[in-house]
Amino acid sequence: MTKKRERLAVSRPKKGASGKTGGWRTFRPVIDPEQCNKCGLCSLYCPEGVISEDLEIDLDFCKGCGICAEECPKKAIRMEREER
Amino acid sequence: MTKKRERLAVSRPKKGASGKTGGWRTFRPVIDPEQCNKCGLCSLYCPEGVISEDLEIDLDFCKGCGICAEECPKKAIRMEREER
Amino acid sequence: MAPIPKEEHILATTSACPGCSSSLSLRYILKASGPDTVLVIPASCTSVIQGMYPHTAVQVPVYNIAFAAAASCASGMSAALRRAGRGTRVIVYAGDGGTVDIGLQALSGALERETDFLYICFDNEAYGNTGMQRSGSTPLGALTTTTPAGKVHPKKEIDRIVEAHHPPYQATAVSAFPVDLYRKVEKALTFRGPSFIHLLGPCPTGWRFPHGKTIEVGRMAVKTGAWILWERVHGVLAVSAPSKGPLKNPVPLQDYLGMQGRFRGIPPSLVERLQGEIDLRRAEVLREAGEA
Amino acid sequence: MAPIPKEEHILATTSACPGCSSSLSLRYILKASGPDTVLVIPASCTSVIQGMYPHTAVQVPVYNIAFAAAASCASGMSAALRRAGRGTRVIVYAGDGGTVDIGLQALSGALERETDFLYICFDNEAYGNTGMQRSGSTPLGALTTTTPAGKVHPKKEIDRIVEAHHPPYQATAVSAFPVDLYRKVEKALTFRGPSFIHLLGPCPTGWRFPHGKTIEVGRMAVKTGAWILWERVHGVLAVSAPSKGPLKNPVPLQDYLGMQGRFRGIPPSLVERLQGEIDLRRAEVLREAGEA
Amino acid sequence: MFEIRIHSRGGQGGVTAARLIALAAFRDGKHATATPFYGAERRGAPIIAFARIDEDPIRIYSQVQNPDLVVVLDRTLVPVVKVLKGLKPHGAVLVNSGHAVTLDHQRVHHVDLTGIALAEDLVIAGEPVLDTPVLGAIARLGVISLESATKAIAEMFQDPRNVTAAERAYRELVL
Amino acid sequence: MFEIRIHSRGGQGGVTAARLIALAAFRDGKHATATPFYGAERRGAPIIAFARIDEDPIRIYSQVQNPDLVVVLDRTLVPVVKVLKGLKPHGAVLVNSGHAVTLDHQRVHHVDLTGIALAEDLVIAGEPVLDTPVLGAIARLGVISLESATKAIAEMFQDPRNVTAAERAYRELVL
Amino acid sequence: MKIIATGNYAVAEAVKQAAPWVIAAYPITPQTEIVERIAQFVTRGELACDYIPVESEHSAMAACIGASAAGVRTFTATSSQGLLYMHELLHWAAGARLPVVMANVNRAVGPPWNVWADHTDALSQRDTGWLQVYAATAQEAYDTTLMAFRIAEDERVLLPVMVNLDGFLLSHTMQDLATLEPGSFIPPLHLPHAIDTAHPAAYAPLTGPKDYYRFRWEMERSMRDAKRVIAETEEDFAARFGRRYGMTTEYRCEDADVLVIAMGTLAKEAEVAVDRLREEGTRAGVLRIRWFRPFPKLDLAGREVVVIDRDYSFGFGGVLAHSLCSTARAEPYSVIAGLGGQEVTHGDIASFVRDRRPGEEHWFGVKADV
Amino acid sequence: MKIIATGNYAVAEAVKQAAPWVIAAYPITPQTEIVERIAQFVTRGELACDYIPVESEHSAMAACIGASAAGVRTFTATSSQGLLYMHELLHWAAGARLPVVMANVNRAVGPPWNVWADHTDALSQRDTGWLQVYAATAQEAYDTTLMAFRIAEDERVLLPVMVNLDGFLLSHTMQDLATLEPGSFIPPLHLPHAIDTAHPAAYAPLTGPKDYYRFRWEMERSMRDAKRVIAETEEDFAARFGRRYGMTTEYRCEDADVLVIAMGTLAKEAEVAVDRLREEGTRAGVLRIRWFRPFPKLDLAGREVVVIDRDYSFGFGGVLAHSLCSTARAEPYSVIAGLGGQEVTHGDIASFVRDRRPGEEHWFGVKADV
Ligand SMILES: Cc1ncc(C[n+]2csc(CCOP(=O)(O)OP(=O)(O)O)c2C)c(N)n1
Ligand SMILES: Cc1ncc(C[n+]2csc(CCOP(=O)(O)OP(=O)(O)O)c2C)c(N)n1
Ligand code: SF4
Ligand code: SF4
Ligand code: SF4
Ligand code: SF4
Ligand code: SF4
Ligand code: SF4
Ligand SMILES: [Mg+2]
Ligand SMILES: [Mg+2]
């Protein structure tokens, strides 16, 4: 079977289309479940949408921007230096 | 002496640049000095500026639009059919 | 006020249609600006009525330029003249199409960067030069060759658009009041930076009225309030004399529409809508001018 | 009010800078419009952040188009879809440069002819994609790569320009209030004809603030009144909830400017001028909303 | 091939006249073309239009050099434009004029088309319409049939006064 | 010709680093070029830049095929990009890392440029600046003189911490 | 139906037959009648389509792009400055592989202003990836416009087509015209890459050096395939309606020693010149180039060639003459004539042939000593 | 002064030397650094000029036209889509006979988006009446920009000049640069037809068929004269500053049997290929075309030719290859390579030469069976 002729440049949706953007963080967010009140604001504001409803952070794609930490009303998120 | 080289199209100002536009009137304005009060409105409104201060009409360039006649407060201008 | 100069800067005569209000307006504009003026002209009736190569009726430099480029061309020209130490007035004289449609972006840019020039939009409410197709400035309901059943969109409000750029001087005018036009051009040119005059230009050919009626049609636009004469200096609006009366006691719009073939057959409902809009506008202007 | 859908239409993740407010905004815009949406994207950061061939992070069709052509492309697309009987939402998502500068003419035309679409201007107040040159939407005083001493012209008032076209729905938004943004997109899409949302988009890269501060900077824009959230439905203005308090009791503008590197070194006189303009605007909005 | 050159001013209908001639000739069963030569559509400027009639398809697009018939819709053009240029020795001239016109040519005919238009109230924006009446005069010269001429007019214009005017010009042409 | 390839992410200064190398080499009296290969200027995307140093004018614009030195400003690129591709057998690798990095190559050096930048507070929009510190490490490898390196940095940046950072990297490079 | 129509009306009639769903156009002399006619058709309900009254030609083409991308048939018309103002989007429409059909009424480009026939407007768009064809009669303008839709929309092509007609000379000349009821001549448009929210994709994304050239090659490949599609379409058209055109049309070429090569109305006028030259004993013929993109492969071996260019590429030469030089190894007598509507008669053309100087270039009307 | 600079910085430095009074430009990758540098110069007072921050490239060129018409020196810079968006006004600036100088950073045209080197942007403007020159090093970009002002403003020319540099490859590559104190190298601008309210005139008025072609001929005449002016200017430049370029530059051509012909950085890279080919025993040389408009007259008799086009005219072929075919009767091996920044190394170029098939066209990277 031959590949379908690609007449023009068309991109298809794909998770990780821009690579594992999480790879180049300088800092990573770490949620302290003790302090967290599950308000969900971190998830609301995360530009990348990588904080799930149950507050799992997808570190493959988290860019380490720190918005979640800044916006957490309980200061429950710490930005930790990535050790590489 | 050779003509100066004309590098680009440039028009020079000239009276009658568009020809004797008066030539193709259907009607010509005729001022009746009896009725005229010299208010100058005809001259003010003439789009072609062909009614002089002393109310002479330059028939070479009057286009016979009839504005002067319409606007004359004394109805002192008659539009006469051009006989050709 | 100084009297209007006798000197004409349009030589008899343009090749405009008989009764053309543009021909008339240009006379007074150039009287006001004088010989140290450059006219920048985008594609429009004016491209043609100035005369064909090798002669022109216009006695100041005329810089003809592509349709969309008048304001930006003038920006460059004004900058160059100022840097060369010259006070030459740069006046764009563009059609409504060249202003509210294809020339809008360049106009907006020139206003934003505070170009030192006067921009006059000669508004005959259609693309005159190509034979009267609709423009953004064509009023609702008007017949044009591309709106054979009447235009379905309202006239674009270029004055509001320009106002949003806060030029120091802005005004409306109509050829039927040439002295008012003259004074406004004179005044506009006293400001440093951009000024804008929106000039209603009754067009016998396109609006389908007898060419002797050019003044009367323009006057009726003012009497009905379809066209309001005002000026706005540093944001402060003042109603001009000819519009003062009509703003309070306008005659019915139909008196204006009825004179023109382009509104033939316009349904009464549309006339009502137009009248309603005019009434609103009148009220707005009165309020803003503090005369309501 | 229905809750905001959980479903994401942006797949993790765009190639935007960390902390980019555009990335955030797109999430909520697409949540509101749903999968039956086409995004029309002129040259801008969004051309890049969607991802490079052959993959994209965006899960609805994205039609990339030349810089000046977004609104007109959308006009044709919307007309075609409607004629084909499809209700697909056509959303232009353009930058400020693509809206107030090079795309203004097309936008004006599309508004005038009542294109059935939603136009969102993502305003990061400069040409982000090419590295932060000034745009017409850059505020007075801001440093950009082409205004290394601060911009000398004020921000172009695109909202007033759009308002002059009387779209049925018009609003402002900012990424810091994603729920407000979501509701506005949702509402805009209920109107037939054009709607316009002017979305302030704090840009850590261009505005020079730490990328964790994106929300705070946006919130501070609202708190100071530098950015007022409102919507205008058929001409009637209503102030949105987050701006109600700040309109009456704003914090000083300096609190907003001071957070951003692009205003470093801005002279106090300019801050005063900007503060004065904001106070005026606030008063205007309050008056128009009948809350003064 | 029968070739016609029409001299007029913008707004007088010279171009439409040429088109009407071509249409009428076509209705007569011939091949025909009508070509305007004009520029920007401003009223008043001198305009030339051409019509060609032949039994075979016409391949010439350039201007008529040696007309068989010259039509002058505007008498004032006579001193301005060389209306007789290239006219065939036995060619005819048709001038819109209320009285005889002296031209350096044998076959000169006249008819007061302006008068006819004004009398029939065929006026647009203050200018008399000449394109339909002239068709009658040309039919009278035998170039096209009167029947096809009126048919052509009726196809292009709704107002019946156009046909009336053409018929009147047919009758009033001074040969 | 000595050829260098630099791997980095948009925003980390790989392109500027290449330019600084070229400038320093030029100040050393050599011919040098620095070429970025990048696209749209978005932060985070992998970027390559090249520098070439030679006694003669350089005519090659294409990418470096067989580098003498590979610089990796972002360790996370190692699994994503083939950083060793084409590296000359005796070529060197310099990685920004606080600890030794295992690569399938002999001469691998590391230095914690990020740590140095953070320590010197060289941070723009939240991201540590690596372009100036790396120059010190490269000088240490003998590619350019430290003197020219600091001169080049001083020509392009006003903030003296850039020079300090470079000098620190010079010292801290783990050979 | 047999009617009499100008070139402009003929195009408008063809568009009515093709029934695009979206038309976006902006007026410009001498194209206006096309736009006005279409507006009439739409108003009268004779053509069910969205006529978008855009604010510029750049937007006209953008609207066609947007509509075509949605999978519907589109049309626009322009001329000269309008075509130039679209330039960026001409490249775009082709690269986006959209079968937009456009009529371009050839007119000189400014400055100075000049509204008369000239091919420089269209020829200076020859690198944009559009197919270009030049018509010489109203009938041909009609037939070619119809064929243009079918060719553009063919899956092997999917590139836009520009149908050219000489300003005034053809656009405003009334001639006989037979209109058709073409029935199935143009099949419904099926655009394989039409936007479809059920299958989301990003069109024209940022594409790196490793991939970009491939899509350029795809365009060229389709241009090459287009030659076959043109031949098939013209063949089918001829079979059904009896009129045959081709990549080029020939007039008395079989035994000709000298060929006049030109495009548009000049080439038609040249037929009259050739008849006269033959009477004088010169075995001349006319080779009329119809399709300029893709450019036809010609065999001119053993013939003398007089090429008339109604265009010019400054600092180089006549575009048609050079195209022939480089593809058919001709050494033509290159005549530059008809610029800006310059009058060129069959008599003039005959004298070009009589006075031919192979390998030289001649500007008609220019005196050597100017 | 000896500095190190990218092609973009080199252009900005040259502009600073030439000191135009009005600059209007709009940013676009990869040209932005030129604009940003100039904005810096102006802000710091190093360049006394009005920098007009326009809202589009169409307006950038319009502003240059307006300023130039007033008789002052002007400059702009752009690339790709920006250049295309100016297209209408490129024609205008040339027809208005204005000596605007522009730097164009060659980049691919969309769609799809691609920001890397490609000559199609500039070459598709080759009919607009602009002189075009392609630089290959930062030094050359600098020197050529300076010369461009003098050539454009020469009374025998008075046409605009476009200086081209390859996107990223040259625009962003840092190299050695010697800047000059050129003193009188560029004389003050005297524009004979500058607007002057003491001598009113209407510029570019409606011009009929009887006159228009004459002004077109004047443009061509000046293009022809430009060859002499270019030669003189380059000669004077070489005499003063010791660097010599010419309409074309040659590398090891004297005894070459096979010539690689190309423009911009590819031709520089080809020198390395030629060195290698010579080592292998192939007598190769590089003929680099610098001035593309006016197009040079070349004598290629008796040599094989490999032409590399970083551009394409769809449905036709490589623009450079065809230009050489038609003017120099070459039968080149036409290689299409480097589109959209496609990587082409000296090794690749050497293999083009080794595998040459005269008369054929080859798309680098395209597999025959695709
Ligand atoms: C780019 C471009 N598009 C179209 C035209 C054709 N054109 C010339 S003038 C004109 C209409 C001008 O209308 P407006 O600006 O209202 O001026 P008016 O003629 O009514 O005075 C048009 C469509 C052109 N010259 N250039
Ligand atoms: C005609 C044209 N000119 C210039 C460009 C280069 N360009 C691409 S995006 C861009 C800036 C976009 O700025 P904005 O619209 O504000 O969007 P942002 O990148 O800030 O999101 C520019 C100048 C282009 N693509 N096309
Ligand atoms: S914002 Fe803080 S408190 Fe709220 S859910 Fe997130 S981590 Fe928990
Ligand atoms: S650091 Fe930024 S990207 Fe990562 S989870 Fe927090 S908000 Fe999201
Ligand atoms: S008829 Fe018209 S042109 Fe003649 S004088 Fe009266 S107003 Fe002037
Ligand atoms: S308007 Fe009438 S009354 Fe007044 S000056 Fe003229 S002719 Fe006399
Ligand atoms: S069309 Fe109207 S505006 Fe144009 S010249 Fe004629 S009357 Fe004047
Ligand atoms: S430059 Fe600003 S707007 Fe653009 S992607 Fe980066 S953060 Fe977002
Ligand atoms: Mg108008
Ligand atoms: Mg922006």
Coordinates of N, CA and C and ligand atoms in Angstrom, one line a residue, chain B residues 31 35-43 55 68 71-77, ligand 6:
Chain B
I31 N -27.3 85.4 -18.4 CA -27.6 86.2 -17.3 C -28.5 87.4 -17.8
Q35 N -32.4 91.6 -14.1 CA -32.9 91.0 -12.9 C -31.8 90.8 -11.9
C36 N -30.6 90.7 -12.4 CA -29.4 90.4 -11.5 C -29.2 91.5 -10.5
N37 N -28.9 91.1 -9.2 CA -28.6 92.0 -8.2 C -27.1 92.0 -7.8
K38 N -26.4 91.3 -8.6 CA -24.9 91.2 -8.4 C -24.5 90.6 -7.0
C39 N -25.4 89.7 -6.5 CA -25.1 89.0 -5.3 C -23.9 88.1 -5.3
G40 N -23.5 87.6 -6.5 CA -22.3 86.8 -6.7 C -22.5 85.3 -6.4
L41 N -23.7 84.9 -6.0 CA -23.9 83.5 -5.6 C -23.7 82.6 -6.8
C42 N -24.0 83.0 -8.0 CA -23.8 82.1 -9.1 C -22.3 81.8 -9.2
S43 N -21.5 82.8 -9.0 CA -20.1 82.7 -9.1 C -19.5 81.8 -8.0
L55 N -19.2 89.0 -13.3 CA -20.3 88.1 -13.8 C -20.3 87.9 -15.3
C68 N -25.8 77.6 -11.6 CA -25.9 79.0 -11.4 C -27.4 79.4 -11.5
E71 N -29.4 78.3 -8.5 CA -29.0 79.0 -7.3 C -29.2 80.5 -7.3
C72 N -29.5 81.1 -8.4 CA -29.7 82.5 -8.5 C -30.9 82.9 -7.7
P73 N -30.8 83.7 -6.7 CA -32.0 84.0 -5.9 C -33.0 84.9 -6.7
K74 N -32.5 85.6 -7.7 CA -33.4 86.4 -8.5 C -33.9 85.8 -9.8
K75 N -33.6 84.5 -9.9 CA -33.9 83.8 -11.1 C -33.5 84.6 -12.4
A76 N -32.3 85.1 -12.3 CA -31.8 86.0 -13.3 C -31.0 85.3 -14.4
I77 N -30.9 83.9 -14.2 CA -30.1 83.2 -15.2 C -31.1 82.2 -15.9
Ligands
SF4_6 S1 -26.8 84.7 -8.6 FE1 -28.2 85.8 -9.9 S2 -28.5 87.6 -8.9 FE2 -26.7 86.8 -8.0 S3 -25.0 87.6 -9.3 FE3 -25.6 85.7 -10.2 S4 -27.1 86.2 -11.7 FE4 -26.9 88.0 -10.4

